Amino acid sequence: MKRISPVALAAALAFGAAVVATPAIAQKGQEAAPEPRKFNFSKGAQKPLSELQKAATAGDAATYPAALAAPQAVAQNADDRYFIAQMQLTYALRTNDKPGQAAAVDAIIASGGAQNDELLKLYRAQADFALNAKDYDRAIPAYNKVLELQPGEPAALNNLIVIHRERKNYPQALTLIRQQMAASKAGGTPVPENLYRLGLQTALDANMSAELAPLAREFVAAYPTPKNWQIALDLYRQSAGSDEALLLDTFRLMRNAKTIERANEYIALADTLARGRYYAEARDVVNEAVRSGKFPASNASAAAILKEVSPRIDSDKSALAGTEGRARSDASGSFALKVGDGY
């Protein structure tokens, strides 16, 4: 999954146009649609704010620093601070100053003068600027604020997943992946294939083996291609660790689904079968790999497995005939399962 790009200049300009309002002291003779926002500027700030607007709108580097300092020194209320921050954003956009744009967005939020319908864009911009700077400590709360204002917002969820994965906070990343899946389903759209893949990889990275099986089932149910069966089962096999029974079951499913492609996987399956005393099955796996061209009959590992299992197949088959009574009386069912596997 690719990271969503931070705010581009064109988007930032559109954002600035949406939230920068012309102050009442400079509106005489102008017509505006829709109705411009009305401000309650403190008396002492009105003239300095007008001078700041001129310098910021012109992008005048010579006069802007002094024009900014003047209203900052006399600002009394939220509207004063809000408009100063808006002019900081206007100047930063005119001069293509990305750090200045980020600082201005922070100042608009901190001013206390932003209206509710502006806050979603503001927090999204704040989060994207922080992400672009890899300042994750600032990006995370900003994206969480976006999700608070617009639950399930795809870009915010996506970027939080990226951040938590980069920080190796895999459990939280997986929680967000599940949220993004739920949002897709709730919206009546299919969960993207790559999101399933990312969920499987994240569960593996987190050693959350209990999450792998449900995710793998959902994945192949939604996108049942041979390649996806291979991806899901390969990840699930890696989660088996030292659990030989789970490893063997997964290998068998991979074989039935025809997703085993690598020679070393055939060798691993045959070796696991041989250790489990499934001698005929181990032989069949080796012969299948040779027939399909995965490795030649002269392969040393394959030859060693065949040398071990071949002499035992007939005696093993004969021994099965005397196991029925014990299998039927086995309270746990484990011996019966082993006999069934043997057959």
CSV table of C-alpha atoms in Angstrom, one decimal:
chain,number,residue,atom,x,y,z
A,1,MET,CA,0.0,0.0,0.0
A,2,LYS,CA,1.4,3.4,-1.0
A,3,ARG,CA,1.4,6.3,1.3
A,4,ILE,CA,-1.1,9.0,0.4
A,5,SER,CA,0.8,12.1,-0.8
A,6,PRO,CA,0.9,15.1,1.6
A,7,VAL,CA,-1.0,18.2,0.6
A,8,ALA,CA,0.1,19.4,-2.8
A,9,LEU,CA,0.5,23.0,-3.6
A,10,ALA,CA,-2.7,23.1,-5.8
A,11,ALA,CA,-4.7,21.5,-3.0
A,12,ALA,CA,-3.2,23.8,-0.5
A,13,LEU,CA,-4.2,26.8,-2.6
A,14,ALA,CA,-7.7,25.5,-2.9
A,15,PHE,CA,-7.7,25.0,0.9
A,16,GLY,CA,-6.5,28.5,1.5
A,17,ALA,CA,-9.1,30.0,-0.8
A,18,ALA,CA,-11.8,28.1,1.0
A,19,VAL,CA,-10.9,29.3,4.5
A,20,VAL,CA,-9.2,32.7,4.0
A,21,ALA,CA,-11.9,35.4,4.3
A,22,THR,CA,-11.6,39.0,3.5
A,23,PRO,CA,-11.7,41.0,6.8
A,24,ALA,CA,-14.5,43.4,7.3
A,25,ILE,CA,-12.2,46.4,7.4
A,26,ALA,CA,-11.3,45.7,3.7
A,27,GLN,CA,-14.6,44.6,2.3
A,28,LYS,CA,-16.1,48.0,1.4
A,29,GLY,CA,-17.3,48.1,-2.2
A,30,GLN,CA,-16.7,44.3,-2.7
A,31,GLU,CA,-19.4,41.8,-3.4
A,32,ALA,CA,-19.0,38.3,-2.2
A,33,ALA,CA,-20.9,35.0,-2.7
A,34,PRO,CA,-21.5,33.3,-0.5
A,35,GLU,CA,-21.8,35.7,2.4
A,36,PRO,CA,-18.3,36.4,3.8
A,37,ARG,CA,-17.5,35.5,7.3
A,38,LYS,CA,-18.0,38.4,9.7
A,39,PHE,CA,-15.2,39.0,12.2
A,40,ASN,CA,-15.1,40.8,15.5
A,41,PHE,CA,-11.6,42.2,15.4
A,42,SER,CA,-10.3,44.1,18.4
A,43,LYS,CA,-10.1,47.8,17.8
A,44,GLY,CA,-6.3,48.1,18.1
A,45,ALA,CA,-5.7,45.2,15.7
A,46,GLN,CA,-7.8,46.4,12.7
A,47,LYS,CA,-5.2,48.7,11.0
A,48,PRO,CA,-2.3,46.3,11.5
A,49,LEU,CA,-4.4,43.4,10.2
A,50,SER,CA,-5.2,45.4,7.1
A,51,GLU,CA,-1.5,46.1,6.5
A,52,LEU,CA,-0.7,42.4,7.0
A,53,GLN,CA,-3.3,41.4,4.5
A,54,LYS,CA,-1.7,43.7,1.9
A,55,ALA,CA,1.8,42.3,2.5
A,56,ALA,CA,0.7,38.7,2.6
A,57,THR,CA,-1.5,38.8,-0.5
A,58,ALA,CA,1.4,40.5,-2.4
A,59,GLY,CA,4.0,38.0,-1.2
A,60,ASP,CA,6.1,41.1,-0.3
A,61,ALA,CA,9.1,39.7,1.5
A,62,ALA,CA,10.4,43.2,2.3
A,63,THR,CA,7.3,44.4,4.3
A,64,TYR,CA,5.8,41.1,5.5
A,65,PRO,CA,7.9,40.4,8.7
A,66,ALA,CA,7.1,43.8,10.2
A,67,ALA,CA,3.5,43.6,9.0
A,68,LEU,CA,3.2,40.2,10.7
A,69,ALA,CA,4.8,41.4,14.0
A,70,ALA,CA,2.5,44.4,14.4
A,71,PRO,CA,-0.9,42.6,14.8
A,72,GLN,CA,0.7,39.8,16.7
A,73,ALA,CA,1.8,42.3,19.3
A,74,VAL,CA,-1.8,43.7,19.8
A,75,ALA,CA,-4.0,40.7,19.1
A,76,GLN,CA,-6.7,40.4,21.7
A,77,ASN,CA,-9.2,37.7,20.6
A,78,ALA,CA,-9.7,34.5,18.6
A,79,ASP,CA,-10.7,36.4,15.5
A,80,ASP,CA,-7.5,38.5,15.6
A,81,ARG,CA,-5.3,35.4,16.0
A,82,TYR,CA,-7.3,33.4,13.4
A,83,PHE,CA,-6.9,36.1,10.7
A,84,ILE,CA,-3.2,36.6,11.5
A,85,ALA,CA,-2.7,32.8,11.0
A,86,GLN,CA,-4.7,32.9,7.7
A,87,MET,CA,-2.5,35.6,6.4
A,88,GLN,CA,0.5,33.5,7.4
A,89,LEU,CA,-0.9,30.8,5.3
A,90,THR,CA,-1.6,33.2,2.4
A,91,TYR,CA,2.0,34.4,2.4
A,92,ALA,CA,3.4,30.9,2.7
A,93,LEU,CA,1.4,29.8,-0.3
A,94,ARG,CA,2.4,32.8,-2.3
A,95,THR,CA,6.1,32.1,-1.6
A,96,ASN,CA,5.8,28.3,-1.8
A,97,ASP,CA,7.1,28.0,1.7
A,98,LYS,CA,6.1,24.5,2.8
A,99,PRO,CA,7.3,24.7,6.4
A,100,GLY,CA,5.6,28.1,6.6
A,101,GLN,CA,2.3,26.5,5.3
A,102,ALA,CA,2.5,23.8,8.0
A,103,ALA,CA,3.2,26.3,10.7
A,104,ALA,CA,0.3,28.5,9.5
A,105,VAL,CA,-2.1,25.5,9.6
A,106,ASP,CA,-1.0,24.8,13.2
A,107,ALA,CA,-1.6,28.5,14.1
A,108,ILE,CA,-5.1,28.5,12.6
A,109,ILE,CA,-6.1,25.5,14.7
A,110,ALA,CA,-4.4,27.0,17.8
A,111,SER,CA,-6.1,30.3,17.3
A,112,GLY,CA,-9.5,29.1,18.5
A,113,GLY,CA,-11.2,31.0,15.7
A,114,ALA,CA,-11.6,28.2,13.1
A,115,GLN,CA,-15.2,27.2,12.4
A,116,ASN,CA,-16.5,23.6,12.6
A,117,ASP,CA,-16.8,23.2,8.9
A,118,GLU,CA,-13.1,24.1,8.5
A,119,LEU,CA,-11.7,21.8,11.1
A,120,LEU,CA,-11.7,18.6,9.0
A,121,LYS,CA,-9.5,20.2,6.2
A,122,LEU,CA,-7.3,21.9,8.8
A,123,TYR,CA,-6.5,18.7,10.7
A,124,ARG,CA,-6.1,16.7,7.5
A,125,ALA,CA,-3.6,19.3,6.3
A,126,GLN,CA,-1.8,19.3,9.6
A,127,ALA,CA,-1.5,15.6,9.6
A,128,ASP,CA,-0.3,15.4,6.0
A,129,PHE,CA,2.4,18.1,6.6
A,130,ALA,CA,3.6,16.2,9.7
A,131,LEU,CA,3.6,12.9,7.8
A,132,ASN,CA,5.6,14.5,5.0
A,133,ALA,CA,8.2,15.6,7.6
A,134,LYS,CA,8.1,12.1,9.2
A,135,ASP,CA,7.0,13.8,12.4
A,136,TYR,CA,4.8,10.8,13.5
A,137,ASP,CA,4.2,12.1,17.0
A,138,ARG,CA,2.3,15.0,15.5
A,139,ALA,CA,0.8,13.1,12.6
A,140,ILE,CA,-0.9,10.4,14.7
A,141,PRO,CA,-3.1,12.7,16.8
A,142,ALA,CA,-3.9,14.9,13.8
A,143,TYR,CA,-5.1,11.8,11.8
A,144,ASN,CA,-7.0,10.6,14.8
A,145,LYS,CA,-8.7,14.0,14.9
A,146,VAL,CA,-9.7,13.6,11.3
A,147,LEU,CA,-11.2,10.2,12.1
A,148,GLU,CA,-13.0,11.7,15.0
A,149,LEU,CA,-14.6,14.3,12.7
A,150,GLN,CA,-15.1,11.9,9.8
A,151,PRO,CA,-15.1,8.2,10.9
A,152,GLY,CA,-13.6,5.8,8.4
A,153,GLU,CA,-12.0,8.5,6.3
A,154,PRO,CA,-9.9,6.4,3.9
A,155,ALA,CA,-6.8,8.5,3.6
A,156,ALA,CA,-6.4,9.0,7.3
A,157,LEU,CA,-6.8,5.3,8.0
A,158,ASN,CA,-4.3,4.5,5.2
A,159,ASN,CA,-1.7,6.9,6.5
A,160,LEU,CA,-2.1,5.8,10.1
A,161,ILE,CA,-1.5,2.2,8.9
A,162,VAL,CA,1.6,3.3,7.1
A,163,ILE,CA,2.9,5.1,10.2
A,164,HIS,CA,2.2,2.3,12.7
A,165,ARG,CA,3.8,-0.3,10.3
A,166,GLU,CA,6.9,1.9,10.0
A,167,ARG,CA,7.1,2.1,13.8
A,168,LYS,CA,6.6,-1.7,13.9
A,169,ASN,CA,3.4,-1.2,16.0
A,170,TYR,CA,1.8,-4.0,14.1
A,171,PRO,CA,-1.1,-4.8,16.4
A,172,GLN,CA,-2.4,-1.2,16.0
A,173,ALA,CA,-1.8,-1.3,12.3
A,174,LEU,CA,-3.8,-4.5,12.0
A,175,THR,CA,-6.7,-2.9,14.1
A,176,LEU,CA,-6.8,0.0,11.6
A,177,ILE,CA,-6.6,-2.4,8.6
A,178,ARG,CA,-9.7,-4.2,10.0
A,179,GLN,CA,-11.4,-0.8,10.4
A,180,GLN,CA,-10.6,0.1,6.8
A,181,MET,CA,-12.0,-3.3,5.7
A,182,ALA,CA,-15.2,-2.7,7.7
A,183,ALA,CA,-15.6,0.8,6.2
A,184,SER,CA,-15.4,-0.7,2.7
A,185,LYS,CA,-18.0,-3.3,3.5
A,186,ALA,CA,-20.3,-0.8,5.2
A,187,GLY,CA,-20.0,1.4,2.1
A,188,GLY,CA,-21.0,-1.5,-0.2
A,189,THR,CA,-17.6,-1.6,-1.9
A,190,PRO,CA,-15.3,-4.6,-2.1
A,191,VAL,CA,-12.3,-4.7,0.2
A,192,PRO,CA,-9.3,-4.0,-2.0
A,193,GLU,CA,-7.1,-7.0,-2.7
A,194,ASN,CA,-3.9,-5.3,-1.6
A,195,LEU,CA,-5.5,-4.5,1.8
A,196,TYR,CA,-6.1,-8.2,2.4
A,197,ARG,CA,-2.5,-8.8,1.5
A,198,LEU,CA,-1.3,-6.1,3.8
A,199,GLY,CA,-3.4,-7.4,6.6
A,200,LEU,CA,-1.9,-10.9,6.2
A,201,GLN,CA,1.6,-9.6,6.2
A,202,THR,CA,0.9,-7.3,9.2
A,203,ALA,CA,-0.5,-10.3,11.2
A,204,LEU,CA,2.6,-12.3,10.4
A,205,ASP,CA,4.9,-9.4,11.4
A,206,ALA,CA,3.0,-9.1,14.7
A,207,ASN,CA,3.2,-12.9,15.3
A,208,MET,CA,-0.6,-12.8,15.6
A,209,SER,CA,-1.2,-16.3,14.3
A,210,ALA,CA,-4.8,-16.3,15.5
A,211,GLU,CA,-5.5,-13.5,13.0
A,212,LEU,CA,-4.0,-15.2,10.1
A,213,ALA,CA,-6.5,-18.0,9.5
A,214,PRO,CA,-9.6,-15.7,9.5
A,215,LEU,CA,-7.9,-13.2,7.2
A,216,ALA,CA,-6.6,-15.9,4.9
A,217,ARG,CA,-10.1,-17.3,4.6
A,218,GLU,CA,-11.6,-13.9,3.8
A,219,PHE,CA,-8.9,-13.2,1.3
A,220,VAL,CA,-9.3,-16.3,-0.8
A,221,ALA,CA,-13.1,-16.2,-0.5
A,222,ALA,CA,-13.0,-12.6,-2.0
A,223,TYR,CA,-10.1,-13.2,-4.5
A,224,PRO,CA,-9.8,-17.0,-5.1
A,225,THR,CA,-6.9,-17.0,-7.6
A,226,PRO,CA,-4.1,-19.6,-7.4
A,227,LYS,CA,-1.6,-16.8,-6.7
A,228,ASN,CA,-3.7,-15.6,-3.7
A,229,TRP,CA,-4.0,-19.1,-2.4
A,230,GLN,CA,-0.3,-19.3,-2.5
A,231,ILE,CA,0.2,-16.0,-0.7
A,232,ALA,CA,-2.3,-16.8,2.0
A,233,LEU,CA,-1.1,-20.3,2.7
A,234,ASP,CA,2.6,-19.4,2.5
A,235,LEU,CA,2.1,-16.7,5.2
A,236,TYR,CA,0.0,-19.1,7.2
A,237,ARG,CA,2.7,-21.8,6.9
A,238,GLN,CA,5.3,-19.3,8.2
A,239,SER,CA,3.1,-18.8,11.3
A,240,ALA,CA,3.2,-22.5,12.1
A,241,GLY,CA,6.6,-22.3,13.6
A,242,SER,CA,7.5,-25.5,15.4
A,243,ASP,CA,3.9,-26.8,15.4
A,244,GLU,CA,4.5,-29.9,13.2
A,245,ALA,CA,0.8,-30.8,13.0
A,246,LEU,CA,-0.2,-27.3,11.8
A,247,LEU,CA,2.7,-27.2,9.4
A,248,LEU,CA,1.7,-30.5,7.9
A,249,ASP,CA,-2.0,-29.6,7.6
A,250,THR,CA,-1.0,-26.3,5.9
A,251,PHE,CA,1.4,-28.1,3.5
A,252,ARG,CA,-1.3,-30.6,2.6
A,253,LEU,CA,-3.8,-27.8,1.8
A,254,MET,CA,-1.1,-26.1,-0.3
A,255,ARG,CA,-0.6,-29.3,-2.2
A,256,ASN,CA,-4.3,-29.8,-2.8
A,257,ALA,CA,-4.7,-26.2,-3.8
A,258,LYS,CA,-1.8,-26.6,-6.2
A,259,THR,CA,0.1,-23.7,-4.8
A,260,ILE,CA,3.4,-25.4,-4.1
A,261,GLU,CA,5.9,-24.0,-6.6
A,262,ARG,CA,9.3,-24.1,-5.1
A,263,ALA,CA,11.5,-27.2,-4.9
A,264,ASN,CA,12.4,-26.5,-1.3
A,265,GLU,CA,8.7,-26.6,-0.3
A,266,TYR,CA,8.3,-30.0,-1.8
A,267,ILE,CA,11.4,-31.2,0.1
A,268,ALA,CA,10.1,-29.6,3.3
A,269,LEU,CA,6.7,-31.3,2.9
A,270,ALA,CA,8.2,-34.7,2.2
A,271,ASP,CA,10.6,-34.4,5.1
A,272,THR,CA,7.7,-33.4,7.5
A,273,LEU,CA,5.7,-36.4,6.3
A,274,ALA,CA,8.7,-38.7,6.8
A,275,ARG,CA,9.2,-37.5,10.3
A,276,GLY,CA,5.5,-38.0,11.0
A,277,ARG,CA,5.8,-41.6,9.6
A,278,TYR,CA,3.5,-41.0,6.6
A,279,TYR,CA,5.9,-42.9,4.5
A,280,ALA,CA,3.8,-43.5,1.4
A,281,GLU,CA,2.6,-39.9,1.3
A,282,ALA,CA,6.3,-38.7,1.5
A,283,ARG,CA,7.2,-40.9,-1.4
A,284,ASP,CA,4.3,-39.6,-3.5
A,285,VAL,CA,5.2,-36.0,-2.8
A,286,VAL,CA,8.8,-36.6,-4.0
A,287,ASN,CA,7.6,-38.4,-7.1
A,288,GLU,CA,5.1,-35.7,-7.9
A,289,ALA,CA,7.8,-33.0,-7.7
A,290,VAL,CA,10.1,-35.0,-10.0
A,291,ARG,CA,7.3,-35.6,-12.5
A,292,SER,CA,6.4,-31.8,-12.5
A,293,GLY,CA,10.1,-30.9,-13.0
A,294,LYS,CA,10.6,-29.2,-9.7
A,295,PHE,CA,13.8,-31.1,-9.2
A,296,PRO,CA,15.5,-34.1,-10.8
A,297,ALA,CA,15.4,-37.6,-9.4
A,298,SER,CA,19.0,-37.2,-8.6
A,299,ASN,CA,18.3,-34.4,-6.0
A,300,ALA,CA,20.3,-35.4,-3.0
A,301,SER,CA,17.6,-34.4,-0.4
A,302,ALA,CA,14.8,-36.2,-2.3
A,303,ALA,CA,17.0,-39.3,-2.8
A,304,ALA,CA,17.7,-39.4,1.0
A,305,ILE,CA,14.0,-39.1,1.8
A,306,LEU,CA,13.1,-41.9,-0.7
A,307,LYS,CA,15.9,-44.1,0.8
A,308,GLU,CA,14.4,-43.6,4.3
A,309,VAL,CA,10.7,-44.1,3.5
A,310,SER,CA,10.6,-46.7,0.7
A,311,PRO,CA,11.6,-49.8,2.8
A,312,ARG,CA,9.0,-48.9,5.4
A,313,ILE,CA,5.9,-48.5,3.3
A,314,ASP,CA,4.7,-52.1,3.1
A,315,SER,CA,5.3,-52.8,6.8
A,316,ASP,CA,3.5,-49.6,7.7
A,317,LYS,CA,0.5,-50.5,5.6
A,318,SER,CA,0.4,-53.9,7.2
A,319,ALA,CA,0.5,-52.4,10.7
A,320,LEU,CA,-2.5,-50.2,10.0
A,321,ALA,CA,-4.7,-53.3,9.8
A,322,GLY,CA,-4.4,-54.0,13.5
A,323,THR,CA,-5.1,-50.4,14.7
A,324,GLU,CA,-8.9,-50.2,14.3
A,325,GLY,CA,-9.7,-51.4,17.8
A,326,ARG,CA,-7.4,-49.0,19.5
A,327,ALA,CA,-8.5,-46.2,17.2
A,328,ARG,CA,-12.2,-46.7,18.1
A,329,SER,CA,-11.5,-46.8,21.8
A,330,ASP,CA,-9.2,-43.8,21.9
A,331,ALA,CA,-11.0,-41.2,24.1
A,332,SER,CA,-9.0,-38.2,22.8
A,333,GLY,CA,-9.4,-39.1,19.1
A,334,SER,CA,-5.7,-38.3,18.5
A,335,PHE,CA,-4.7,-41.9,17.7
A,336,ALA,CA,-7.8,-42.3,15.5
A,337,LEU,CA,-6.8,-39.2,13.6
A,338,LYS,CA,-3.2,-40.5,13.1
A,339,VAL,CA,-4.6,-43.8,11.8
A,340,GLY,CA,-6.9,-42.0,9.4
A,341,ASP,CA,-4.0,-39.9,8.1
A,342,GLY,CA,-2.0,-43.2,7.7
A,343,TYR,CA,-4.8,-44.6,5.5
